[in-house]
Tab-separated table of C-alpha atoms and ligand atoms in Angstrom:
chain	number	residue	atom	x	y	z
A	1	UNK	CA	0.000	0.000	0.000
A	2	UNK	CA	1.433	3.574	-0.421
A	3	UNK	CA	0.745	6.625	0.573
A	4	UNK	CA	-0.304	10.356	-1.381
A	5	UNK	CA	-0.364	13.618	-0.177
A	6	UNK	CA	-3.406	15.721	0.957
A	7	UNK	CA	-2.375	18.465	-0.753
A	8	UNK	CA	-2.389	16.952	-4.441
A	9	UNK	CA	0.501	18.910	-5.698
A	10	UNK	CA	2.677	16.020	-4.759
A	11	UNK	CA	1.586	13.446	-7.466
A	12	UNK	CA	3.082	10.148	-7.004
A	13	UNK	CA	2.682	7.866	-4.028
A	14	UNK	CA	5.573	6.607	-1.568
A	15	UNK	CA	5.689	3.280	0.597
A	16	UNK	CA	5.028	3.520	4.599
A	17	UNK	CA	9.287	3.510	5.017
A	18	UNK	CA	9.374	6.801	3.211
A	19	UNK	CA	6.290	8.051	4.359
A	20	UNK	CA	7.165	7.419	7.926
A	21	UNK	CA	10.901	8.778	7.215
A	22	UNK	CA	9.665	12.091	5.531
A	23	UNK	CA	6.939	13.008	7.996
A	24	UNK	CA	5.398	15.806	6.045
A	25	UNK	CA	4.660	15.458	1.855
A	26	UNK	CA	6.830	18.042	-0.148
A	27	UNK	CA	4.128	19.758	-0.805
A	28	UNK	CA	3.559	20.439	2.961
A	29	UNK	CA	0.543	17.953	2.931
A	30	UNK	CA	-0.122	15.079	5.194
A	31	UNK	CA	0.112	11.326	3.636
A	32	UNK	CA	-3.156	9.262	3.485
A	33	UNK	CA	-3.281	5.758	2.304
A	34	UNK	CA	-3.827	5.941	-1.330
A	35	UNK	CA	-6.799	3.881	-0.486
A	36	UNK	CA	-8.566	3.035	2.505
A	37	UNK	CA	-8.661	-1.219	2.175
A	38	UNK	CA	-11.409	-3.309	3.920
A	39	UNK	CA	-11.094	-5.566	6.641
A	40	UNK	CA	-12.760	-9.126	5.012
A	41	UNK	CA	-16.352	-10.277	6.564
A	42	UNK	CA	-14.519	-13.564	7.746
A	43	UNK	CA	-12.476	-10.799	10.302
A	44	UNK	CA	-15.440	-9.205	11.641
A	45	UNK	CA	-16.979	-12.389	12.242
A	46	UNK	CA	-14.196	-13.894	14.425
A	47	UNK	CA	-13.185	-10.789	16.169
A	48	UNK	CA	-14.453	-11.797	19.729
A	49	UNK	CA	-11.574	-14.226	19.314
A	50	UNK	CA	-9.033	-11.820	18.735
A	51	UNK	CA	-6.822	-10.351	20.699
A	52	UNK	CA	-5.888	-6.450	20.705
A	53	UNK	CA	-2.667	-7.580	18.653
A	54	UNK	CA	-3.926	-10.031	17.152
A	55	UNK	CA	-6.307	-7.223	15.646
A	56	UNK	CA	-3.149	-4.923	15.512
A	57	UNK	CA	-1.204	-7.453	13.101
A	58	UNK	CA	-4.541	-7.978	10.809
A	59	UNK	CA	-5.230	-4.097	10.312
A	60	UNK	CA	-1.399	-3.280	9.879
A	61	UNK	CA	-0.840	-6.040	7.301
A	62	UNK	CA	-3.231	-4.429	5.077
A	63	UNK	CA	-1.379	-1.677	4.623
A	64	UNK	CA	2.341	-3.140	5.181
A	65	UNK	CA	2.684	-6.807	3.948
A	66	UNK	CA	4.796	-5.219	0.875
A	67	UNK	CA	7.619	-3.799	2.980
A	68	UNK	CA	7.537	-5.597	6.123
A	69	UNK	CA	7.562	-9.761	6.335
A	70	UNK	CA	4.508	-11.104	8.409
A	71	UNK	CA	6.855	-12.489	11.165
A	72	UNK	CA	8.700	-9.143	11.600
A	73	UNK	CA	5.304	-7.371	11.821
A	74	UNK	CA	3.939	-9.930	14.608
A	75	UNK	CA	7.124	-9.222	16.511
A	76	UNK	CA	6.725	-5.726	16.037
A	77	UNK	CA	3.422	-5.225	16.674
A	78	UNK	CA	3.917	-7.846	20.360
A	79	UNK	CA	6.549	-5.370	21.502
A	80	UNK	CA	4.765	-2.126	20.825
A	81	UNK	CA	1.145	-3.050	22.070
A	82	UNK	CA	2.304	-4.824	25.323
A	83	UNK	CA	-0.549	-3.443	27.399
A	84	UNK	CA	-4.302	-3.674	27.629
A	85	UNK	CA	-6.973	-0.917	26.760
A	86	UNK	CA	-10.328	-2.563	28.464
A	87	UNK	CA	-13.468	-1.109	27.591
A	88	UNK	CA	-15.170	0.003	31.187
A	89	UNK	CA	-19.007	-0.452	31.935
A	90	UNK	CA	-19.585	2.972	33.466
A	91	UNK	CA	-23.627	3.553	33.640
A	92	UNK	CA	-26.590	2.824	31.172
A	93	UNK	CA	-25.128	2.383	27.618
A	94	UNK	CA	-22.329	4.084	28.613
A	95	UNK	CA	-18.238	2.923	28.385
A	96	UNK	CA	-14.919	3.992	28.953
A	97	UNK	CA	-11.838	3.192	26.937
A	98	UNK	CA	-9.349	3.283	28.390
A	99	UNK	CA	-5.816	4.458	26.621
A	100	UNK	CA	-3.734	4.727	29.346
A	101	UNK	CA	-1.997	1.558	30.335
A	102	UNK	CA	0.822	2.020	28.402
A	103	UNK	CA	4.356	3.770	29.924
A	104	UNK	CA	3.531	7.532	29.576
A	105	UNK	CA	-0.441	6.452	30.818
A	106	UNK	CA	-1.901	8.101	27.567
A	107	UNK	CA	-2.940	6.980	24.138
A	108	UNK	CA	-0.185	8.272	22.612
A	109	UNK	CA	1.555	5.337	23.556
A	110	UNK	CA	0.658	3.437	20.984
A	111	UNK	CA	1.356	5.664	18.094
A	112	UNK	CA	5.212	6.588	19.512
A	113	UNK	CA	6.217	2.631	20.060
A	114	UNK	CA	4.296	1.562	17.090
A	115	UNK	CA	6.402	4.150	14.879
A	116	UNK	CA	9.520	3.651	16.877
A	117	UNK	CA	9.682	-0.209	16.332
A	118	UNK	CA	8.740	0.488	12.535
A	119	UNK	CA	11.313	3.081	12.163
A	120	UNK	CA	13.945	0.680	13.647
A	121	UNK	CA	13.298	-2.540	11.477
A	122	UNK	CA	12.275	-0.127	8.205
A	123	UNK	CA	16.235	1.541	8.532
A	124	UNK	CA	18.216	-1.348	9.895
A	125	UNK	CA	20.296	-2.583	6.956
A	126	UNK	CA	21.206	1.922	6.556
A	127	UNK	CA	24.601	2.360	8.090
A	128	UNK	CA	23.648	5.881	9.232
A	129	UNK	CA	22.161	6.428	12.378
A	130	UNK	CA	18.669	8.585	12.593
A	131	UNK	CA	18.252	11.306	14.503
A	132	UNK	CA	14.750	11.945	15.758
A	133	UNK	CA	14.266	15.593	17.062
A	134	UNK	CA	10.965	16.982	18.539
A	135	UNK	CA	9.753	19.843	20.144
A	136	UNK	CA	7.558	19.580	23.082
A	137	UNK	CA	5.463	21.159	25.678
A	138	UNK	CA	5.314	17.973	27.459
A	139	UNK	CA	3.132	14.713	26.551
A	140	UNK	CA	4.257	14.211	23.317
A	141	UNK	CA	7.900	14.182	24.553
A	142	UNK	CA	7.262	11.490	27.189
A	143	UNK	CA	5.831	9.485	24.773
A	144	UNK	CA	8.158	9.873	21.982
A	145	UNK	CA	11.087	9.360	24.593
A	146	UNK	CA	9.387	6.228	26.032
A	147	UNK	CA	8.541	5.377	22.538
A	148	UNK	CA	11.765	4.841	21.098
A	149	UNK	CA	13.672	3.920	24.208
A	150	UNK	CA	16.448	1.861	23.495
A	151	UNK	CA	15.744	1.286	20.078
A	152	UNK	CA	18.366	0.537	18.065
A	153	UNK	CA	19.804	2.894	15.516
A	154	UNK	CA	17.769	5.856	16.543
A	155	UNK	CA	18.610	8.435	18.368
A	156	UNK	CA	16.421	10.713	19.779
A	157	UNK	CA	16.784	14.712	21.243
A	158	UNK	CA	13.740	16.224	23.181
A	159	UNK	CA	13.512	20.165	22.993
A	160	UNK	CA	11.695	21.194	25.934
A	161	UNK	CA	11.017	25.139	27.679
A	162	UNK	CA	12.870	25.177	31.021
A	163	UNK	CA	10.979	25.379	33.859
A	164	UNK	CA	6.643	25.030	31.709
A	165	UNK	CA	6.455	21.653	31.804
A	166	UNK	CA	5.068	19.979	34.872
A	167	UNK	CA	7.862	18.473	37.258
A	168	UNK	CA	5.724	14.827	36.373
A	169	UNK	CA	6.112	15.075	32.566
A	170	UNK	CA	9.610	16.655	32.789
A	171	UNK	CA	10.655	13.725	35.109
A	172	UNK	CA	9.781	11.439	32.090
A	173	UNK	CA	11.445	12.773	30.066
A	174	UNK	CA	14.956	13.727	31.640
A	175	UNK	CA	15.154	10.207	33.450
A	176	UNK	CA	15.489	7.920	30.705
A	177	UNK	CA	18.955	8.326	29.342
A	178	UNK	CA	20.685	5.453	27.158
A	179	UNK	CA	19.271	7.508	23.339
A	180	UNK	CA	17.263	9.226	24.717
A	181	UNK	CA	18.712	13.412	25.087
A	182	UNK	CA	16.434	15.703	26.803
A	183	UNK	CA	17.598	19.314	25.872
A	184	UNK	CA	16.193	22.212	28.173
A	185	UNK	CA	15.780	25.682	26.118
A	186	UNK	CA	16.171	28.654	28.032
A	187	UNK	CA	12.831	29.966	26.287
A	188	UNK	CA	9.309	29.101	25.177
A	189	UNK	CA	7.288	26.167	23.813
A	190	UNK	CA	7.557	28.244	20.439
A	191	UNK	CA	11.427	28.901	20.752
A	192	UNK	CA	11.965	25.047	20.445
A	193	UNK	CA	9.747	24.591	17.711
A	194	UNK	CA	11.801	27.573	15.594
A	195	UNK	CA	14.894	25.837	16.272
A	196	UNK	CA	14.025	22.424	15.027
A	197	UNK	CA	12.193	24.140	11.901
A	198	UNK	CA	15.338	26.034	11.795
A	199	UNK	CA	17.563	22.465	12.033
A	200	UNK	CA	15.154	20.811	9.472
A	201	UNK	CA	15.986	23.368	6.970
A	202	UNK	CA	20.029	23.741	7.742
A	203	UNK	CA	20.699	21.605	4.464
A	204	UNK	CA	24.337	21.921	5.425
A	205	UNK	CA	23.550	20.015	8.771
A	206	UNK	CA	20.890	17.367	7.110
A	207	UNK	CA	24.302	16.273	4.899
A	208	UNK	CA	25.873	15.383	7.890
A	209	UNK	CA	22.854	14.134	10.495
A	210	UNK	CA	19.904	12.255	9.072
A	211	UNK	CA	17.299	13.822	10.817
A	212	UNK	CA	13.832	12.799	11.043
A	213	UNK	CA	11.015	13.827	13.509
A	214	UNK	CA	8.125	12.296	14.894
A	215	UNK	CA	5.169	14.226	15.231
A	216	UNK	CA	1.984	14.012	15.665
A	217	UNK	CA	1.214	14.360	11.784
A	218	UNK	CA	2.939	11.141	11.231
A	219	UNK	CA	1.491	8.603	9.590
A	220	UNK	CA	3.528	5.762	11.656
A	221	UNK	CA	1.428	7.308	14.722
A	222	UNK	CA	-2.295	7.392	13.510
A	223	UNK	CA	-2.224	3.761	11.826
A	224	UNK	CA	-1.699	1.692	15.434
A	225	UNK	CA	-4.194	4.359	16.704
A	226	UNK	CA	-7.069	2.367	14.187
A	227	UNK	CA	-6.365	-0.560	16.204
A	228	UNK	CA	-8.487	0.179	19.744
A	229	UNK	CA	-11.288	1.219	18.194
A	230	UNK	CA	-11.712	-2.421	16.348
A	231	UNK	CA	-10.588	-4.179	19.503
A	232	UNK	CA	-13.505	-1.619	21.375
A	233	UNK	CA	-16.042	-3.061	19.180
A	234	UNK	CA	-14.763	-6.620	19.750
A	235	UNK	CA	-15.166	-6.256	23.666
A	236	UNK	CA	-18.759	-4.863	23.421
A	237	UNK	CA	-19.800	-7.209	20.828
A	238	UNK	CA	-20.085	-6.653	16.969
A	239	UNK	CA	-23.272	-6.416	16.629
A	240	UNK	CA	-23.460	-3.351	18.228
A	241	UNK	CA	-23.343	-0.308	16.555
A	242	UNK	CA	-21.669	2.615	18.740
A	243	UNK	CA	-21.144	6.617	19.269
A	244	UNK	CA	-17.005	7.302	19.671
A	245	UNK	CA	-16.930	10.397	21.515
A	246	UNK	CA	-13.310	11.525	20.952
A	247	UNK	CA	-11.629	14.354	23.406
A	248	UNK	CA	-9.792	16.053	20.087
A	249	UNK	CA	-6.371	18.646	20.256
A	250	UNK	CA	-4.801	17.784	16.911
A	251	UNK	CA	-7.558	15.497	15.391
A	252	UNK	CA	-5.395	12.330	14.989
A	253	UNK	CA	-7.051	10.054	17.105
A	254	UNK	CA	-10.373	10.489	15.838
A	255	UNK	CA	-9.110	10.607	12.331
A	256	UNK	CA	-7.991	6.985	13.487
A	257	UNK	CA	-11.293	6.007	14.015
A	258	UNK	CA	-12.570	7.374	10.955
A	259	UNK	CA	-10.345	5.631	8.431
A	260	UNK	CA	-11.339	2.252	11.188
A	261	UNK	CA	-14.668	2.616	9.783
A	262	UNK	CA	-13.678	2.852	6.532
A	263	UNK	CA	-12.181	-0.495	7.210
A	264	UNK	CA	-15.832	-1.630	7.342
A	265	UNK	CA	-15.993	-1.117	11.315
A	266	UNK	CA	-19.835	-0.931	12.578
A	267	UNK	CA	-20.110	2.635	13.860
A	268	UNK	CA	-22.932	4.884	14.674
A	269	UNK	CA	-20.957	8.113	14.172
A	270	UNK	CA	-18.049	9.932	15.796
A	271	UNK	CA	-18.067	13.341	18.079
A	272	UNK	CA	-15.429	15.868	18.696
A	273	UNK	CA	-15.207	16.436	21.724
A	274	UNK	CA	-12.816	19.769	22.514
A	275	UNK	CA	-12.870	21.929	25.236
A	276	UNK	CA	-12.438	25.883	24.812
A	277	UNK	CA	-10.066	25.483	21.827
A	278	UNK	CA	-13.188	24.965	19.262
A	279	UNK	CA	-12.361	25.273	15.899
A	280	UNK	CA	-13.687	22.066	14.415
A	281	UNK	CA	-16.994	22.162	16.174
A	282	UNK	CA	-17.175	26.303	14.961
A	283	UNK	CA	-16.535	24.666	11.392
A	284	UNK	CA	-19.177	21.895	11.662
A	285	UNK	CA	-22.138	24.434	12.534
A	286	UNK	CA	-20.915	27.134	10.576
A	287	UNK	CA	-19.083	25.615	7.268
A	288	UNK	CA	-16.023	27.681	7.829
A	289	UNK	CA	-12.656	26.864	9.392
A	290	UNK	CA	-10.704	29.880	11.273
A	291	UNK	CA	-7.774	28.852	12.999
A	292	UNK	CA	-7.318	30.564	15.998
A	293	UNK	CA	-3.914	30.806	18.588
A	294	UNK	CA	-4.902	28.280	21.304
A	295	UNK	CA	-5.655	28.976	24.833
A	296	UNK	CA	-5.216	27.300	27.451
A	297	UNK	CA	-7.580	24.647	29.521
A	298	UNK	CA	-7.422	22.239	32.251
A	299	UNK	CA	-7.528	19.559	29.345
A	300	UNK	CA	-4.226	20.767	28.039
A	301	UNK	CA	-3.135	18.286	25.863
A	302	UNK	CA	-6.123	19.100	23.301
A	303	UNK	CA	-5.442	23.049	23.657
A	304	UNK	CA	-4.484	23.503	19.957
A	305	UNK	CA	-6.116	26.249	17.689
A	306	UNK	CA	-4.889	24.760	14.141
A	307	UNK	CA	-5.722	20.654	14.297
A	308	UNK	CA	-3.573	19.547	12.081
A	309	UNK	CA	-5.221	16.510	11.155
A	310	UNK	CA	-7.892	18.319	9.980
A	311	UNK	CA	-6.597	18.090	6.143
A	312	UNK	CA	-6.635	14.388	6.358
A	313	UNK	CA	-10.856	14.085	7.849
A	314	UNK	CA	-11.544	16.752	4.797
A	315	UNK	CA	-9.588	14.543	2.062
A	316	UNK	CA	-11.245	11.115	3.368
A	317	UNK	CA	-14.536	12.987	2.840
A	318	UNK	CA	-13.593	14.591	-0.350
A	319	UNK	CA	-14.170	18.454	1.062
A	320	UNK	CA	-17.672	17.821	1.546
A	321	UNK	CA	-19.078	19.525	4.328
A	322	UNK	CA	-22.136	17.410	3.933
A	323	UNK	CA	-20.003	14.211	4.209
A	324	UNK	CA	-18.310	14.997	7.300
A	325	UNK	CA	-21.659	16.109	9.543
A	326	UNK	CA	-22.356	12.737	8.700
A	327	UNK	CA	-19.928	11.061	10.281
A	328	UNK	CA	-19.284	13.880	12.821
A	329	UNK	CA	-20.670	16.055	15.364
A	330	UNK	CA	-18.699	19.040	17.513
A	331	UNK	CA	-19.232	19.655	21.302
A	332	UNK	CA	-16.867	22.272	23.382
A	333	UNK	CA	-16.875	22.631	27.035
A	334	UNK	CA	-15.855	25.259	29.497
A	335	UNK	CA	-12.980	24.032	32.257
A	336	UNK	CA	-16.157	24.802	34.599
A	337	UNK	CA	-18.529	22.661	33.116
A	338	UNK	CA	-15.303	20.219	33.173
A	339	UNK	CA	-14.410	19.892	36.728
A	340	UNK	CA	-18.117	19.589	37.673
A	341	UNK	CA	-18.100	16.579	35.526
A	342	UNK	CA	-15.370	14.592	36.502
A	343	UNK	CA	-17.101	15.418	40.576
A	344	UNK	CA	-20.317	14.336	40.014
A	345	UNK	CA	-19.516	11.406	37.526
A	346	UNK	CA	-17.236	10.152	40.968
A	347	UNK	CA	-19.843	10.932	42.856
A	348	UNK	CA	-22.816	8.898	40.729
A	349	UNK	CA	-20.463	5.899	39.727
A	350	UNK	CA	-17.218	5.841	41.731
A	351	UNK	CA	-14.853	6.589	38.446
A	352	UNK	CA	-12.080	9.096	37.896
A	353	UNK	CA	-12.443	10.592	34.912
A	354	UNK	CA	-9.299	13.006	33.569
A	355	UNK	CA	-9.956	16.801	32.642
A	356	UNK	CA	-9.734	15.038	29.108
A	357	UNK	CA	-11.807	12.170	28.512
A	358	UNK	CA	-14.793	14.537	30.875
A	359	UNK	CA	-14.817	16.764	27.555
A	360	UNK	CA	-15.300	13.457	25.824
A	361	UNK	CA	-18.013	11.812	28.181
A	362	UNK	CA	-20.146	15.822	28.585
A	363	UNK	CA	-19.765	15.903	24.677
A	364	UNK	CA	-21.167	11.808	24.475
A	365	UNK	CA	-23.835	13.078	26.975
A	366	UNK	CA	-24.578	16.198	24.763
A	367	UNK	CA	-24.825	14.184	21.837
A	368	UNK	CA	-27.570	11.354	23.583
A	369	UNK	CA	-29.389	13.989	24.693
A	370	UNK	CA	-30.369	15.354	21.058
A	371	UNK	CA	-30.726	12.258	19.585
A	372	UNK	CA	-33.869	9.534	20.671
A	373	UNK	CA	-31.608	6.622	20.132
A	374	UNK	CA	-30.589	3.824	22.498
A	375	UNK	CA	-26.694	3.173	21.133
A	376	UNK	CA	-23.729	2.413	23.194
A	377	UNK	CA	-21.693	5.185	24.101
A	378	UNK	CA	-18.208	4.650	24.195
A	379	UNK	CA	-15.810	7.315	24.956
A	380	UNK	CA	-12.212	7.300	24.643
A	381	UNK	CA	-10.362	7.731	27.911
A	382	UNK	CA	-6.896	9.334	26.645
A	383	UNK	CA	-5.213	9.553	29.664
A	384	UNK	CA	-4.767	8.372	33.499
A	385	UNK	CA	-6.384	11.119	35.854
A	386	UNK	CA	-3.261	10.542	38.179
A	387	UNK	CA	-1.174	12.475	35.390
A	388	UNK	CA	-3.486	15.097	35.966
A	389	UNK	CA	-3.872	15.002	39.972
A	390	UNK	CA	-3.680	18.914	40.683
A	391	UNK	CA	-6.989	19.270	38.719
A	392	UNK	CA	-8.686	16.148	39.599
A	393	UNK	CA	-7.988	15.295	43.535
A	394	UNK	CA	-9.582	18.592	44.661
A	395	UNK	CA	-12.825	17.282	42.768
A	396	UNK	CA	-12.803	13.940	44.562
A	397	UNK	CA	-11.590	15.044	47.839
A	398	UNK	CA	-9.294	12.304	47.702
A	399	UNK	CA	-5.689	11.624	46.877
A	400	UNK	CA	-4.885	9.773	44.020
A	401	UNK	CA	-2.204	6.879	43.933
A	402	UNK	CA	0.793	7.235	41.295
A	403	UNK	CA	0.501	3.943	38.820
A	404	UNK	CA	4.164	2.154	39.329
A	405	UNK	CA	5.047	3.993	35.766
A	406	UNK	CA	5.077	7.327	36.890
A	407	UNK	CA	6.314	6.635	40.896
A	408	UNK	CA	9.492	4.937	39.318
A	409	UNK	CA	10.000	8.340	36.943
A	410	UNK	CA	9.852	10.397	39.549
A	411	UNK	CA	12.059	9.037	41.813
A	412	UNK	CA	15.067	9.136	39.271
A	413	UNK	CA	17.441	11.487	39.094
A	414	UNK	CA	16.800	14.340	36.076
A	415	UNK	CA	19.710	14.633	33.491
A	416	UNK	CA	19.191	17.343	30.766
A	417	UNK	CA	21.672	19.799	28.945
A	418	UNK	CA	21.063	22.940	28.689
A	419	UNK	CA	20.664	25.169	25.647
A	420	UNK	CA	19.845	28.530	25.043
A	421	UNK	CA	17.046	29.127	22.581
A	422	UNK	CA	18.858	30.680	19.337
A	423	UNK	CA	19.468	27.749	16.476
A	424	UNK	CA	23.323	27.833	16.569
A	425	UNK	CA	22.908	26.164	19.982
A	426	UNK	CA	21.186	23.318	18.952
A	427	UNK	CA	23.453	23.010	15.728
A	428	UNK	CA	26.581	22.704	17.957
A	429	UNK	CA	24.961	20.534	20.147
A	430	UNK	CA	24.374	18.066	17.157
A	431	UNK	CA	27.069	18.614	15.579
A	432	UNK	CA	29.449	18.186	18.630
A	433	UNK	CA	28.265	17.147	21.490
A	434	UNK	CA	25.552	14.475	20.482
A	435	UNK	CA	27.514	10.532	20.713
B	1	LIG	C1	-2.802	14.351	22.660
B	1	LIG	C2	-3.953	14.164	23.578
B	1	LIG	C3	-5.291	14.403	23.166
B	1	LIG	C4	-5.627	14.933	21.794
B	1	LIG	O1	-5.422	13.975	20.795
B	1	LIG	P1	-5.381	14.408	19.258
B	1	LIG	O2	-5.060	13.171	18.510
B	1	LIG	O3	-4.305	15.456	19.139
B	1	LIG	O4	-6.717	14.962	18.917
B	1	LIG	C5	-6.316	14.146	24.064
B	1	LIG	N1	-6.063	13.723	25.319
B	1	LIG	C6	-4.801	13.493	25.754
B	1	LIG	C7	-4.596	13.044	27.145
B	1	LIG	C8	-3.710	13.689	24.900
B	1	LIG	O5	-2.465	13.474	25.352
């Protein structure tokens, strides 16, 4: 299977291993499958039999089986996907998944080791070494970091601003070590992102350093992501149709679950579930998309004002406005109406919701209340409310416990280098001081 660009400009379609190397099309637009293949009726009959990699290695062959060996895959897919995401009974029709098992305790889990483990086995007959570099404000770099821990021929260097991340997500990041470099900028979120722009464009430097980065946008990142919706559906039982209420910053998991139904997967229809940062549910009342600079929420990780994903739900539904309200609606909370969920859903069933999966489950509630229908409800817990105890624990009037993951991070000992935030830093750094 290949991949083509969003944009159009860039004609011809490349294989996953470029795809996945490249990041971004040359013409600046985001690769898509160059078609979206079905999963065979003989799957979706035997799914309650399958296991969530078992499902993994069926979805990912579709689209792989030309560039990476069946046996490889299986092995791949094992390693990255060695934790659970169990759908939750919460009330009524009403379920949680939940994303958060994995290292970091979010979804994004699964995308970074997926890609990581790709990457690796895609580049390991290259003799040069790749250099992923990403800019953070926190929970992607955690991820990425865990992501491609120890991974062979990849190296990786996190730009992070000193002292706005929280002590929690900088502590995953800066305790890892082996190839894994956490680089603190004297400067802002934006500072790091100019410098690795500024590094992707040094043509001088990218003759010396293959560099290759491993955002969000990637493709390597939203295929894996395709695989918990299926293995949803195979826990509550396929002949259920459901609602995925998705709490949505950069619009790649629930672009996931759109290309899963494409892949034949029942579905009732999808919500986007956002808090203050609205853009996409603006667009789907109004028709028109204004990106807007982001501000910022309790449910941080989803406090983006341009979704980049965006591009790919318009190309899968050919720019029709029409098409997407059909598969999607848009719900946006206030961080009031958030906290006041996550208390009295404790209070009603006993579970802890995060700031980020209550925008999904208010938005799932939202949606049930305008529609006379009695579908399951599934919404898509992103990440562990521990990670975000200084919101929640107030709300519960309890203290929550640290999962193992994050108690063993932060009782390590933080190793970053610092960097001050103009480009020639980070060049030298590279250049010089990276082994
Ligand atoms: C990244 C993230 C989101 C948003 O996901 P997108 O794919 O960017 O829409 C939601 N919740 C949590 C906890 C996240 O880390």
């Amino acid at each position: 299977m290949n991949f083509i660009s969003t944009e159009g400009k860039q004609k011809e379609a490349v294989p996953f291993s470029e795809a996945l190397l490249y990041g971004l099309a040359y013409d600046g637009g985001l690769y898509m499958p160059i078609s979206v293949p079905r999963l065979k009726d003989r799957f979706w009959q035997n799914i309650n039999k399958l296991s969530l990699t078992d499902i993994g290695f069926e979805i990912a062959r579709l689209y792989l089986k030309d560039e990476i060996e069946d046996r490889d895959l299986r092995n791949i897919i094992d390693d990255a996907i060695n934790f659970d995401a169990p759908l939750v009974p919460l009330h009524d029709h009403v379920h949680i998944l939940e994303l958060f098992h994995g290292p970091t305790l979010a979804f994004k889990d699964f995308g970074a080791r997926f890609m990581a483990r790709a990457f690796a086995h895609l580049h390991k007959d290259k003799d040069r070494e790749i250099v992923i570099l990403a800019a953070t404000s926190g929970d992607t770099g955690s991820a990425v970091a865990h992501g491609f821990y120890k991974v062979p021929g990849i190296k990786v260097c996190l730009l992070y601003p000193s002292g706005k991340v929280s002590k929690l997500q900088e502590q995953q990041m800066t305790t890892l070590g082996e190839n894994i470099t956490a680089l603190e900028v004297d400067g802002t979120f934006d500072d790091c992102q100019r410098m690795v722009k500024d590094a992707f464009s040094d043509q001088k430097l990218r003759d010396q350093i293959l560099l290759s980065s491993a955002n969000s946008i990637n493709i390597g990142r939203l295929l894996p992501q395709t695989f918990y919706y299926v293995y949803a559906l195979s826990q509550l039982g396929i002949q259920n149709k459901p609602v995925f209420s998705v709490p949505s910053g950069n619009f790649g998991n629930l672009t996931a679950g759109l290309i899963a139904a494409e892949m034949g997967m029942p579905t009732e229809h999808f919500i986007a579930a956002t808090n203050a940062n609205d853009v996409v549910p603006k667009y789907l009342q109004s028709g028109e998309f204004h990106p807007r600079a982001s501000v910022k929420t309790i449910s941080n990780a989803m406090d983006v004002g341009n979704p980049s994903n965006f591009d790919r739900i318009s190309y899968l539904y050919h720019q029709s406005l029409d098409e997407i309200r059909k598969h999607i609606s848009g719900y946006s909370f206030t961080d009031e109406e958030t906290r006041k969920c996550i208390r009295e859903v404790y209070e009603k069933t006993g579970y802890i919701l995060d700031p980020h999966a209550a925008v999904g489950y208010l938005a799932g509630q939202s949606w049930l209340e305008h529609h006379d229908v009695d579908v399951p409800m599934i919404v898509l817990g992103t990440a562990h409310p521990a990670k975000f105890r200084d919101v929640v624990e107030p709300l519960i009037g309890k203290e929550l416990e640290l999962p193992p993951q994050l108690e063993a991070a932060m009782q390590k000992e933080k190793k970053s280098t610092p960097l001050d935030g103009r480009y020639e830093a980070l060049r030298d750094f590279l250049l010089e001081d990276l082994v």
